[in-house]
Structures are given as C-alpha cells and as structure tokens.
PDB file of C-alpha atoms in Angstrom:
ATOM      1  CA  GLY A 219       9.355  -5.082 -22.135  1.00  0.00           C
ATOM      2  CA  ALA A 220      13.045  -3.816 -21.814  1.00  0.00           C
ATOM      3  CA  VAL A 221      14.636  -6.549 -19.068  1.00  0.00           C
ATOM      4  CA  VAL A 222      16.892  -5.462 -16.458  1.00  0.00           C
ATOM      5  CA  SER A 223      19.373  -8.530 -15.703  1.00  0.00           C
ATOM      6  CA  GLN A 224      21.035  -8.874 -11.570  1.00  0.00           C
ATOM      7  CA  HIS A 225      23.778 -11.344 -11.108  1.00  0.00           C
ATOM      8  CA  PRO A 226      24.239 -13.093  -8.755  1.00  0.00           C
ATOM      9  CA  SER A 227      20.655 -14.392  -7.565  1.00  0.00           C
ATOM     10  CA  ARG A 228      22.207 -15.688  -4.424  1.00  0.00           C
ATOM     11  CA  VAL A 229      25.499 -15.536  -2.910  1.00  0.00           C
ATOM     12  CA  ILE A 230      26.533 -16.616   0.529  1.00  0.00           C
ATOM     13  CA  CYS A 231      30.177 -14.778   1.830  1.00  0.00           C
ATOM     14  CA  LYS A 232      32.162 -14.770   4.953  1.00  0.00           C
ATOM     15  CA  SER A 233      31.979 -12.241   7.430  1.00  0.00           C
ATOM     16  CA  GLY A 234      34.471  -9.818   6.757  1.00  0.00           C
ATOM     17  CA  THR A 235      34.630 -10.075   3.087  1.00  0.00           C
ATOM     18  CA  SER A 236      33.348  -8.147  -0.109  1.00  0.00           C
ATOM     19  CA  VAL A 237      30.852  -8.921  -2.572  1.00  0.00           C
ATOM     20  CA  LYS A 238      29.662  -7.158  -5.670  1.00  0.00           C
ATOM     21  CA  ILE A 239      25.967  -7.575  -7.216  1.00  0.00           C
ATOM     22  CA  GLU A 240      26.112  -6.476 -10.937  1.00  0.00           C
ATOM     23  CA  CYS A 241      22.793  -4.921 -12.404  1.00  0.00           C
ATOM     24  CA  ARG A 242      22.695  -4.817 -16.560  1.00  0.00           C
ATOM     25  CA  SER A 243      20.122  -3.327 -18.681  1.00  0.00           C
ATOM     26  CA  LEU A 244      19.929  -5.326 -21.653  1.00  0.00           C
ATOM     27  CA  ASP A 245      18.341  -3.706 -24.056  1.00  0.00           C
ATOM     28  CA  PHE A 246      17.846   0.042 -23.354  1.00  0.00           C
ATOM     29  CA  GLN A 247      20.432   2.324 -21.728  1.00  0.00           C
ATOM     30  CA  ALA A 248      19.733   3.690 -18.153  1.00  0.00           C
ATOM     31  CA  THR A 249      21.186   6.852 -16.747  1.00  0.00           C
ATOM     32  CA  THR A 250      19.685   6.274 -13.551  1.00  0.00           C
ATOM     33  CA  MET A 251      19.367   2.904 -11.909  1.00  0.00           C
ATOM     34  CA  PHE A 252      18.693   2.534  -8.299  1.00  0.00           C
ATOM     35  CA  TRP A 253      19.352   0.099  -5.289  1.00  0.00           C
ATOM     36  CA  TYR A 254      16.421  -1.326  -2.791  1.00  0.00           C
ATOM     37  CA  ARG A 255      17.126  -3.298  -0.047  1.00  0.00           C
ATOM     38  CA  GLN A 256      14.268  -5.391   1.075  1.00  0.00           C
ATOM     39  CA  PHE A 257      14.725  -7.373   5.078  1.00  0.00           C
ATOM     40  CA  PRO A 258      12.238 -10.764   5.238  1.00  0.00           C
ATOM     41  CA  LYS A 259       8.519 -10.229   5.260  1.00  0.00           C
ATOM     42  CA  GLN A 260       9.261  -6.111   5.374  1.00  0.00           C
ATOM     43  CA  SER A 261       9.055  -3.538   2.310  1.00  0.00           C
ATOM     44  CA  LEU A 262      12.123  -2.403  -0.286  1.00  0.00           C
ATOM     45  CA  MET A 263      13.848   0.719   1.006  1.00  0.00           C
ATOM     46  CA  LEU A 264      15.561   3.105  -1.357  1.00  0.00           C
ATOM     47  CA  MET A 265      19.134   2.657  -0.446  1.00  0.00           C
ATOM     48  CA  ALA A 266      20.957   4.684  -3.247  1.00  0.00           C
ATOM     49  CA  THR A 267      20.664   6.277  -6.952  1.00  0.00           C
ATOM     50  CA  SER A 268      22.969   5.586  -9.158  1.00  0.00           C
ATOM     51  CA  ASN A 269      24.444   8.018 -11.875  1.00  0.00           C
ATOM     52  CA  GLU A 270      26.368   6.936 -14.903  1.00  0.00           C
ATOM     53  CA  GLY A 271      29.220   8.767 -14.504  1.00  0.00           C
ATOM     54  CA  SER A 272      29.187  10.741 -11.377  1.00  0.00           C
ATOM     55  CA  LYS A 273      29.015   9.932  -7.515  1.00  0.00           C
ATOM     56  CA  ALA A 274      25.599   8.006  -6.289  1.00  0.00           C
ATOM     57  CA  THR A 275      22.920   9.738  -3.752  1.00  0.00           C
ATOM     58  CA  TYR A 276      22.664   7.368  -1.099  1.00  0.00           C
ATOM     59  CA  GLU A 277      19.283   7.615   1.118  1.00  0.00           C
ATOM     60  CA  GLN A 278      19.465   8.938   4.676  1.00  0.00           C
ATOM     61  CA  GLY A 279      21.229   6.257   7.381  1.00  0.00           C
ATOM     62  CA  VAL A 280      23.019   4.234   4.291  1.00  0.00           C
ATOM     63  CA  GLU A 281      26.416   4.174   4.782  1.00  0.00           C
ATOM     64  CA  LYS A 282      28.800   5.037   1.535  1.00  0.00           C
ATOM     65  CA  ASP A 283      31.568   3.528   2.479  1.00  0.00           C
ATOM     66  CA  LYS A 284      30.001   0.183   3.049  1.00  0.00           C
ATOM     67  CA  PHE A 285      27.943   0.144  -0.083  1.00  0.00           C
ATOM     68  CA  LEU A 286      29.912   1.076  -2.912  1.00  0.00           C
ATOM     69  CA  ILE A 287      28.250   1.861  -6.169  1.00  0.00           C
ATOM     70  CA  ASN A 288      29.960   2.044  -9.561  1.00  0.00           C
ATOM     71  CA  HIS A 289      27.590   2.910 -12.771  1.00  0.00           C
ATOM     72  CA  ALA A 290      30.641   2.947 -15.320  1.00  0.00           C
ATOM     73  CA  SER A 291      28.274   2.620 -17.913  1.00  0.00           C
ATOM     74  CA  LEU A 292      25.057   3.385 -19.543  1.00  0.00           C
ATOM     75  CA  THR A 293      23.519  -0.527 -19.047  1.00  0.00           C
ATOM     76  CA  LEU A 294      25.690  -1.424 -16.075  1.00  0.00           C
ATOM     77  CA  SER A 295      25.473  -0.469 -12.211  1.00  0.00           C
ATOM     78  CA  THR A 296      27.561  -2.401  -9.623  1.00  0.00           C
ATOM     79  CA  LEU A 297      27.289  -2.658  -5.888  1.00  0.00           C
ATOM     80  CA  THR A 298      29.770  -3.687  -3.980  1.00  0.00           C
ATOM     81  CA  VAL A 299      29.121  -4.558  -0.029  1.00  0.00           C
ATOM     82  CA  THR A 300      32.462  -4.249   1.491  1.00  0.00           C
ATOM     83  CA  SER A 301      33.724  -6.079   4.831  1.00  0.00           C
ATOM     84  CA  ALA A 302      30.393  -7.701   5.237  1.00  0.00           C
ATOM     85  CA  HIS A 303      28.681  -8.184   8.179  1.00  0.00           C
ATOM     86  CA  PRO A 304      25.661 -10.970   9.474  1.00  0.00           C
ATOM     87  CA  GLU A 305      23.460  -7.760   9.876  1.00  0.00           C
ATOM     88  CA  ASP A 306      24.160  -7.105   6.239  1.00  0.00           C
ATOM     89  CA  SER A 307      22.428 -10.269   5.044  1.00  0.00           C
ATOM     90  CA  SER A 308      19.114  -9.272   3.054  1.00  0.00           C
ATOM     91  CA  PHE A 309      17.795  -9.129   0.040  1.00  0.00           C
ATOM     92  CA  TYR A 310      18.758  -6.569  -2.667  1.00  0.00           C
ATOM     93  CA  ILE A 311      17.514  -5.344  -6.106  1.00  0.00           C
ATOM     94  CA  CYS A 312      18.461  -3.091  -8.519  1.00  0.00           C
ATOM     95  CA  SER A 313      15.555  -1.134 -11.136  1.00  0.00           C
ATOM     96  CA  ALA A 314      16.301   1.030 -14.227  1.00  0.00           C
ATOM     97  CA  ARG A 315      13.664   3.241 -15.321  1.00  0.00           C
ATOM     98  CA  GLY A 316      12.570   2.594 -19.048  1.00  0.00           C
ATOM     99  CA  GLY A 317      10.507   5.593 -19.095  1.00  0.00           C
ATOM    100  CA  VAL A 318       7.575   7.814 -17.311  1.00  0.00           C
ATOM    101  CA  THR A 319       5.379   4.546 -16.605  1.00  0.00           C
ATOM    102  CA  GLU A 320       7.817   2.070 -16.674  1.00  0.00           C
ATOM    103  CA  ALA A 321      10.281   0.783 -13.686  1.00  0.00           C
ATOM    104  CA  PHE A 322      11.651  -2.287 -14.332  1.00  0.00           C
ATOM    105  CA  PHE A 323      13.690  -4.301 -11.844  1.00  0.00           C
ATOM    106  CA  GLY A 324      16.326  -7.026 -11.673  1.00  0.00           C
ATOM    107  CA  GLN A 325      15.717 -10.510 -10.177  1.00  0.00           C
ATOM    108  CA  GLY A 326      17.193  -9.677  -7.043  1.00  0.00           C
ATOM    109  CA  THR A 327      20.188 -11.293  -4.847  1.00  0.00           C
ATOM    110  CA  ARG A 328      20.059 -12.850  -1.725  1.00  0.00           C
ATOM    111  CA  LEU A 329      23.281 -12.419   0.451  1.00  0.00           C
ATOM    112  CA  THR A 330      23.979 -14.395   3.098  1.00  0.00           C
ATOM    113  CA  VAL A 331      26.598 -13.493   5.325  1.00  0.00           C
ATOM    114  CA  VAL A 332      27.798 -16.134   7.700  1.00  0.00           C
TER     115      VAL A 332
ATOM    116  CA  ALA B  20       7.230  13.880   1.693  1.00  0.00           C
ATOM    117  CA  GLN B  21       5.661  11.322   0.107  1.00  0.00           C
ATOM    118  CA  LYS B  22       4.008   8.109   1.780  1.00  0.00           C
ATOM    119  CA  ILE B  23       2.219   5.146   0.980  1.00  0.00           C
ATOM    120  CA  THR B  24       0.286   3.352   3.265  1.00  0.00           C
ATOM    121  CA  GLN B  25      -1.232  -0.493   2.102  1.00  0.00           C
ATOM    122  CA  THR B  26      -3.297  -1.422   5.655  1.00  0.00           C
ATOM    123  CA  GLN B  27      -4.075  -5.245   4.654  1.00  0.00           C
ATOM    124  CA  PRO B  28      -0.881  -7.164   6.189  1.00  0.00           C
ATOM    125  CA  GLY B  29      -2.803 -10.436   4.566  1.00  0.00           C
ATOM    126  CA  MET B  30      -6.006 -11.316   2.383  1.00  0.00           C
ATOM    127  CA  PHE B  31      -7.636 -14.369   1.089  1.00  0.00           C
ATOM    128  CA  VAL B  32      -9.694 -14.938  -1.891  1.00  0.00           C
ATOM    129  CA  GLN B  33     -11.792 -17.991  -3.135  1.00  0.00           C
ATOM    130  CA  GLU B  34     -10.145 -19.094  -6.632  1.00  0.00           C
ATOM    131  CA  LYS B  35     -12.602 -17.155  -9.225  1.00  0.00           C
ATOM    132  CA  GLU B  36     -13.504 -14.340  -7.011  1.00  0.00           C
ATOM    133  CA  ALA B  37     -12.628 -10.633  -7.232  1.00  0.00           C
ATOM    134  CA  VAL B  38     -10.297  -9.311  -4.579  1.00  0.00           C
ATOM    135  CA  THR B  39      -9.315  -5.105  -3.715  1.00  0.00           C
ATOM    136  CA  LEU B  40      -6.202  -4.586  -2.154  1.00  0.00           C
ATOM    137  CA  ASP B  41      -5.939  -1.180  -0.498  1.00  0.00           C
ATOM    138  CA  CYS B  42      -3.595   1.753  -1.078  1.00  0.00           C
ATOM    139  CA  THR B  43      -3.383   5.052   0.069  1.00  0.00           C
ATOM    140  CA  TYR B  44      -1.277   7.443  -0.316  1.00  0.00           C
ATOM    141  CA  ASP B  45      -0.073  11.169   0.602  1.00  0.00           C
ATOM    142  CA  THR B  46       2.431  13.849  -1.829  1.00  0.00           C
ATOM    143  CA  SER B  47       1.729  17.302  -2.088  1.00  0.00           C
ATOM    144  CA  ASP B  48       3.272  16.771  -5.794  1.00  0.00           C
ATOM    145  CA  PRO B  49       0.181  17.791  -8.161  1.00  0.00           C
ATOM    146  CA  SER B  50       2.340  15.348 -10.835  1.00  0.00           C
ATOM    147  CA  TYR B  51       2.965  11.529  -9.543  1.00  0.00           C
ATOM    148  CA  GLY B  52       2.987   8.266 -10.671  1.00  0.00           C
ATOM    149  CA  LEU B  53       1.714   5.055  -9.066  1.00  0.00           C
ATOM    150  CA  PHE B  54       2.484   1.680  -9.308  1.00  0.00           C
ATOM    151  CA  TRP B  55       1.669  -1.728  -8.279  1.00  0.00           C
ATOM    152  CA  TYR B  56       4.154  -4.702  -8.493  1.00  0.00           C
ATOM    153  CA  LYS B  57       3.690  -8.477  -7.689  1.00  0.00           C
ATOM    154  CA  GLN B  58       6.380 -10.478  -5.637  1.00  0.00           C
ATOM    155  CA  PRO B  59       5.980 -14.008  -5.522  1.00  0.00           C
ATOM    156  CA  SER B  60       8.883 -16.038  -3.212  1.00  0.00           C
ATOM    157  CA  SER B  61      11.183 -15.787  -5.544  1.00  0.00           C
ATOM    158  CA  GLY B  62      11.226 -12.264  -4.779  1.00  0.00           C
ATOM    159  CA  GLU B  63      11.405 -10.944  -8.443  1.00  0.00           C
ATOM    160  CA  MET B  64       9.050  -7.630  -8.433  1.00  0.00           C
ATOM    161  CA  ILE B  65       6.667  -7.683 -11.381  1.00  0.00           C
ATOM    162  CA  PHE B  66       5.441  -5.178 -12.712  1.00  0.00           C
ATOM    163  CA  LEU B  67       1.331  -5.167 -13.011  1.00  0.00           C
ATOM    164  CA  ILE B  68       0.097  -1.656 -13.432  1.00  0.00           C
ATOM    165  CA  TYR B  69       0.601   1.841 -13.961  1.00  0.00           C
ATOM    166  CA  GLN B  70      -1.825   5.243 -13.123  1.00  0.00           C
ATOM    167  CA  GLY B  71      -0.627   8.865 -13.624  1.00  0.00           C
ATOM    168  CA  SER B  72      -2.106  11.488 -11.708  1.00  0.00           C
ATOM    169  CA  TYR B  73      -3.633  13.458 -14.847  1.00  0.00           C
ATOM    170  CA  ASP B  74      -4.472   9.941 -16.172  1.00  0.00           C
ATOM    171  CA  GLN B  75      -8.715  10.434 -16.448  1.00  0.00           C
ATOM    172  CA  GLN B  76      -9.793   6.988 -16.740  1.00  0.00           C
ATOM    173  CA  ASN B  77      -8.534   4.052 -14.428  1.00  0.00           C
ATOM    174  CA  ALA B  78      -5.878   1.807 -15.726  1.00  0.00           C
ATOM    175  CA  THR B  79      -6.340  -1.552 -16.722  1.00  0.00           C
ATOM    176  CA  GLU B  80      -4.058  -4.275 -17.914  1.00  0.00           C
ATOM    177  CA  GLY B  81      -5.807  -7.909 -18.108  1.00  0.00           C
ATOM    178  CA  ARG B  82      -7.407  -9.128 -15.182  1.00  0.00           C
ATOM    179  CA  TYR B  83      -5.964  -6.284 -13.342  1.00  0.00           C
ATOM    180  CA  SER B  84      -7.600  -2.929 -12.936  1.00  0.00           C
ATOM    181  CA  LEU B  85      -6.789   0.290 -10.696  1.00  0.00           C
ATOM    182  CA  ASN B  86      -9.378   1.736  -9.219  1.00  0.00           C
ATOM    183  CA  PHE B  87      -8.113   5.319  -8.660  1.00  0.00           C
ATOM    184  CA  GLN B  88      -9.990   8.334  -6.611  1.00  0.00           C
ATOM    185  CA  LYS B  89      -7.753  11.117  -6.501  1.00  0.00           C
ATOM    186  CA  ALA B  90      -9.941  13.560  -4.068  1.00  0.00           C
ATOM    187  CA  ARG B  91      -9.405  10.557  -1.667  1.00  0.00           C
ATOM    188  CA  LYS B  92      -5.990   9.682  -2.633  1.00  0.00           C
ATOM    189  CA  SER B  93      -6.533   6.220  -3.037  1.00  0.00           C
ATOM    190  CA  ALA B  94      -5.448   3.605  -5.724  1.00  0.00           C
ATOM    191  CA  ASN B  95      -6.676  -0.047  -4.664  1.00  0.00           C
ATOM    192  CA  LEU B  96      -5.803  -2.652  -7.133  1.00  0.00           C
ATOM    193  CA  VAL B  97      -8.441  -4.694  -8.114  1.00  0.00           C
ATOM    194  CA  ILE B  98      -7.744  -8.721  -9.550  1.00  0.00           C
ATOM    195  CA  SER B  99     -10.750 -10.216 -10.997  1.00  0.00           C
ATOM    196  CA  ALA B 100     -10.764 -13.798 -11.626  1.00  0.00           C
ATOM    197  CA  SER B 101      -8.428 -14.722  -9.078  1.00  0.00           C
ATOM    198  CA  GLN B 102      -5.788 -17.735  -9.640  1.00  0.00           C
ATOM    199  CA  LEU B 103      -3.806 -20.103  -7.628  1.00  0.00           C
ATOM    200  CA  GLY B 104      -1.076 -18.437  -8.948  1.00  0.00           C
ATOM    201  CA  ASP B 105      -1.771 -15.049  -8.245  1.00  0.00           C
ATOM    202  CA  SER B 106      -0.715 -15.889  -4.485  1.00  0.00           C
ATOM    203  CA  ALA B 107       2.066 -13.488  -3.097  1.00  0.00           C
ATOM    204  CA  MET B 108       3.184 -10.288  -1.892  1.00  0.00           C
ATOM    205  CA  TYR B 109       1.749  -7.349  -3.548  1.00  0.00           C
ATOM    206  CA  PHE B 110       3.356  -3.461  -3.166  1.00  0.00           C
ATOM    207  CA  CYS B 111       1.516  -0.372  -4.131  1.00  0.00           C
ATOM    208  CA  ALA B 112       4.215   2.617  -5.113  1.00  0.00           C
ATOM    209  CA  MET B 113       4.582   5.861  -5.951  1.00  0.00           C
ATOM    210  CA  ARG B 114       6.944   7.523  -7.956  1.00  0.00           C
ATOM    211  CA  ARG B 115       9.238  10.421  -5.668  1.00  0.00           C
ATOM    212  CA  ALA B 116      11.708  11.723  -8.191  1.00  0.00           C
ATOM    213  CA  ARG B 117      13.161   8.886 -10.088  1.00  0.00           C
ATOM    214  CA  ALA B 118      12.948   6.176  -7.716  1.00  0.00           C
ATOM    215  CA  LEU B 119       9.931   4.419  -6.305  1.00  0.00           C
ATOM    216  CA  THR B 120       8.421   4.509  -2.592  1.00  0.00           C
ATOM    217  CA  PHE B 121       6.699   1.215  -1.482  1.00  0.00           C
ATOM    218  CA  GLY B 122       4.155   0.638   0.525  1.00  0.00           C
ATOM    219  CA  SER B 123       4.198  -2.532   3.422  1.00  0.00           C
ATOM    220  CA  GLY B 124       2.791  -4.870   1.092  1.00  0.00           C
ATOM    221  CA  THR B 125      -0.074  -7.238   1.055  1.00  0.00           C
ATOM    222  CA  ARG B 126       0.407 -10.742   1.099  1.00  0.00           C
ATOM    223  CA  LEU B 127      -2.818 -12.381  -0.805  1.00  0.00           C
ATOM    224  CA  GLN B 128      -3.450 -16.376  -0.753  1.00  0.00           C
ATOM    225  CA  VAL B 129      -5.776 -17.627  -3.145  1.00  0.00           C
ATOM    226  CA  GLN B 130      -7.643 -20.402  -2.048  1.00  0.00           C
ATOM    227  CA  PRO B 131      -8.900 -23.399  -4.014  1.00  0.00           C
TER     228      PRO B 131
END
C-alpha cells in the first residue's frame, strides 16, 4: 500500500522556539494532506487541511499563525509550530488520501516543549 | 454534522477468542465511508478495514470483519481469534469531506 512518511518521530524543544514537522507521500501524489493532533488518552482531532499550491484550511479554534502549514509540492506538507509552549506538547500526525477507500497516516511526531 | 461514538473505553478478551468493538455514527450524508484503525503504543495509525455506505456486503479483512447495520447506524468491528499483539487502541472513523472524524477509541487488552 501507499506510504506516508513523517519526520521527526520525536522532538523536544525549548519554550519559545519553532519546530517543523514534515509529511511526505512516498509513492503517490497527494494534493491534499491532513494534520491531526492527539493529546494523551484522547482521540485524534483534525487541525487543518493542507492543499497543494494554496492556503491551508484550519479547523475552528486552531490558530493559523501558530501552526503554519506549507504544501509546496504534491508529495510534501510541513507543519511548523511557532513559538512553542508547553501546552503545545502533543502527538501530531499527518495523513494523505490515496483513494476513496484509503487514508494513509504518517508515523506521527511526539512533540515535547520544555 | 457528523459524529462517531465509541461507548467502550476499555475491553478485555482472552487470547484466541473473538471480540466486538462497538461504533455508532450519525450523519445526514447519504454517501459516507467508515474506517477502523488500530493504534499501538508507538502511536502509528494502522488501517484495518473500510466500509462504504453503499456496500451491500459487510467488509472483511483477514481476522477483521465489520458488522455494518445501516438502519441502526452502527459499524462494529469484530476481531476473531484474538492475539496478544491485538492489544492496542482502536478507533472508528468516518470520512467527512476528505478528512476523517474519529471516535474516542476503545482500548483492547488481550489476556493470555
């Protein structure tokens, strides 16, 4: 099946710094990718929809200036957490749709802000 | 608005037995897709099975089958012959536009 690769898998950063997370579709083109956040012992919540060549669509309550999304090519979307704070510590995971019946996920990134 | 409900926060099953994980959904769309994912402690989301709203037959994938009851708006996952490696979180999800809406999940623990 199609593969989505996410990097890094874990990152620890200092409060106030920015962190970039990459999501790549390895063997198919993804015009649309999705970014989710998962707090401990909770479900996945959609943050934003990343559209190749255009602005991302953010879910209600998600700060677009804090969570910058860039989808510069058909195989790469990036999420940058700007001026990270401890409350941004979470599990971030991307997905790309490979077809009608498919939704492939990256391995996820565990972000810890200290 | 679409909503997915998983009422079982945790389930236990003996190894080699079958287990059913419940999922109900609510949507006004006539066309939709339902997914089940397994999330082990590593965090990755492993696709298990898909059911389309117009599919006439229940989906099956190896030891996984989906008991789809459209009138009741339920899409329960049945795992047959449970294995120790099946211990994980299981999420039911519905496709909304092109993104997925997830239920709260069920933690399954398989006991030897």
